[in-house]
Amino acid sequence: MILRPFEYVESQTVDDAVAALRGGGDDARVIAGGTALVPLMKHAVLRPARLVSIARVPGLADIAPATSGGLRIGGVATHWAVSHATLVRERSPLLAYACARVASPTVRSMGTLGGNLCYGESASDPAPALLALRATVRLHGPGGARTVPITEFFTGFYETALQEAEVLTSLDVPAMPAGARWRYLKWTPRAQEDKALVGLAAMLVLDGHRCRVARLAVGGVGASPVVLARAEQALEGQELDEATIARAADAAAGEVEPMDDLQGSAEYRRDMLRVWVRRVVAGLAEGRAS
Amino acid sequence: MSARVTVALRVNGRAYERVVESRRLLVDFLRHELQLHGTHVGCEQGVCGACTVLLDGEPVKSCLMLAPQAHGHSITTVEGLAGRGELHAVQQAFRDAHALQCGYCTPGFLLAAVALADHGVALEGAALREELAGNLCRCTGYQNIVEAIERYLRQAAGGRRDG
Ligand code: FES
Ligand code: FES
């Protein structure tokens, strides 16, 4: 498969990248790992005239502790790096685990966390984890730097809040509360490396049997990854008995707008989401963490 | 606009520099610019793993990577495995376990296995198959492939303990 010709610009700084993106207009694209972009170019879904690489910008792959106890993860850190970093495993095991579930090892060592999010795919594995963790996205564009809560980052089918000539520079990930129970459930009806039909991230903090904090988010079901806000509300402040958990599962199934495609019908997705919310929350309530 | 770029990298320990079109895929760079034909082209879309090489020790699909992305990095291809007249341990394990039929998928499996051993992974059975999800064998000889890699990983882990 031969690609159409394009210009390849290696950026030394984020400002370089922004300038090169502006100069290229609609025909310019950021390339980080290329695992999503290159196949789209091969199939001529995208035909960029200019690729602006941010892979070598110093510091952009760093994973660093934040003073708040959380993490700052550079946009071009690979899934492999995120899932193996001791810092991430300690402070945000949910994110480390979700990154370890992306596609196959070869794709994990090429693809980047920022690229994964900017692609805007619903069935992203890290996206639900970052939504559950209420991370913040840092962007840099012609107007300077800005932040967007990840809960506002995914705006539609393969659409994000990323504006023209903007680059995702890093993510701020709050630390998981002490004693938090978590799980990322990737439901793929066929093979392991498939995309999630239901990618459910869950984090609970319990006081005895009472749920103090509930964070649930899902990818693969609707047009974009989303927080399951009503399901969270149905759990918080409640004793986690069977009836409460069933109510939360119903709330989750009711608040999504599932896609209908060859992987599964909308009803199948809705039903599987209900099933997995119930099983995952019940498992966490019983102490079967992660 | 310049659609050509200089790509300088190391492959199997040797330095190379070529000026190529920026659209050149790494797999085509290896095969056509460097005449290293051991890296195979299968699906060309990141699914089959026939094109797997190591980039700074990490397994990557060279059909999904543009040559300029590999600039400045170190690549290992199947040609870099065997020593002078001697098979690499993973190649020997494949031979012993009869783990190849047509051999088309083999270079990719070999490098995927080397990456596992280098990371100290010593998996077996289902867990190993999961790690190998990015490599397909069209002749479907998975049983022997998995057995060969299990043997090799055990041996590599033993070597680490003894050494
Ligand atoms: S040829 Fe690269 S994954 Fe199939
Ligand atoms: S041995 Fe023929 S494809 Fe694997």
mmCIF file with all atom_site columns, C-alpha atoms and ligand atoms in Angstrom, chain B residues 99-106 109 136-141 145, ligand 2:
data_model
loop_
_atom_site.group_PDB
_atom_site.id
_atom_site.type_symbol
_atom_site.label_atom_id
_atom_site.label_alt_id
_atom_site.label_comp_id
_atom_site.label_asym_id
_atom_site.label_entity_id
_atom_site.label_seq_id
_atom_site.pdbx_PDB_ins_code
_atom_site.Cartn_x
_atom_site.Cartn_y
_atom_site.Cartn_z
_atom_site.occupancy
_atom_site.B_iso_or_equiv
_atom_site.pdbx_formal_charge
_atom_site.auth_seq_id
_atom_site.auth_comp_id
_atom_site.auth_asym_id
_atom_site.auth_atom_id
_atom_site.pdbx_PDB_model_num
ATOM   1  C  CA  . ALA B 1 99  ? 7.291  -24.279 14.952 1.00 0.00 ? 99  ALA B CA  1
ATOM   2  C  CA  . LEU B 1 100 ? 7.291  -23.221 11.326 1.00 0.00 ? 100 LEU B CA  1
ATOM   3  C  CA  . GLN B 1 101 ? 5.522  -24.434 8.266  1.00 0.00 ? 101 GLN B CA  1
ATOM   4  C  CA  . CYS B 1 102 ? 5.769  -21.952 5.385  1.00 0.00 ? 102 CYS B CA  1
ATOM   5  C  CA  . GLY B 1 103 ? 7.759  -19.660 7.664  1.00 0.00 ? 103 GLY B CA  1
ATOM   6  C  CA  . TYR B 1 104 ? 6.126  -16.454 6.546  1.00 0.00 ? 104 TYR B CA  1
ATOM   7  C  CA  . CYS B 1 105 ? 5.017  -15.399 10.011 1.00 0.00 ? 105 CYS B CA  1
ATOM   8  C  CA  . THR B 1 106 ? 8.192  -16.671 11.694 1.00 0.00 ? 106 THR B CA  1
ATOM   9  C  CA  . PHE B 1 109 ? 7.050  -14.308 16.050 1.00 0.00 ? 109 PHE B CA  1
ATOM   10 C  CA  . LEU B 1 136 ? -0.937 -14.371 13.225 1.00 0.00 ? 136 LEU B CA  1
ATOM   11 C  CA  . CYS B 1 137 ? 0.113  -17.604 11.530 1.00 0.00 ? 137 CYS B CA  1
ATOM   12 C  CA  . ARG B 1 138 ? -1.777 -18.300 8.349  1.00 0.00 ? 138 ARG B CA  1
ATOM   13 C  CA  . CYS B 1 139 ? -0.660 -21.930 8.455  1.00 0.00 ? 139 CYS B CA  1
ATOM   14 C  CA  . THR B 1 140 ? -2.199 -21.978 11.946 1.00 0.00 ? 140 THR B CA  1
ATOM   15 C  CA  . GLY B 1 141 ? 0.607  -23.890 13.579 1.00 0.00 ? 141 GLY B CA  1
ATOM   16 C  CA  . ILE B 1 145 ? 4.800  -21.869 17.976 1.00 0.00 ? 145 ILE B CA  1
HETATM 17 S  S1  . FES C 2 .   ? 4.154  -20.832 9.254  1.00 0.00 ? 2   FES C S1  1
HETATM 18 FE FE1 . FES C 2 .   ? 3.044  -20.215 7.540  1.00 0.00 ? 2   FES C FE1 1
HETATM 19 S  S2  . FES C 2 .   ? 2.146  -18.397 8.226  1.00 0.00 ? 2   FES C S2  1
HETATM 20 FE FE2 . FES C 2 .   ? 2.977  -19.180 9.991  1.00 0.00 ? 2   FES C FE2 1
#
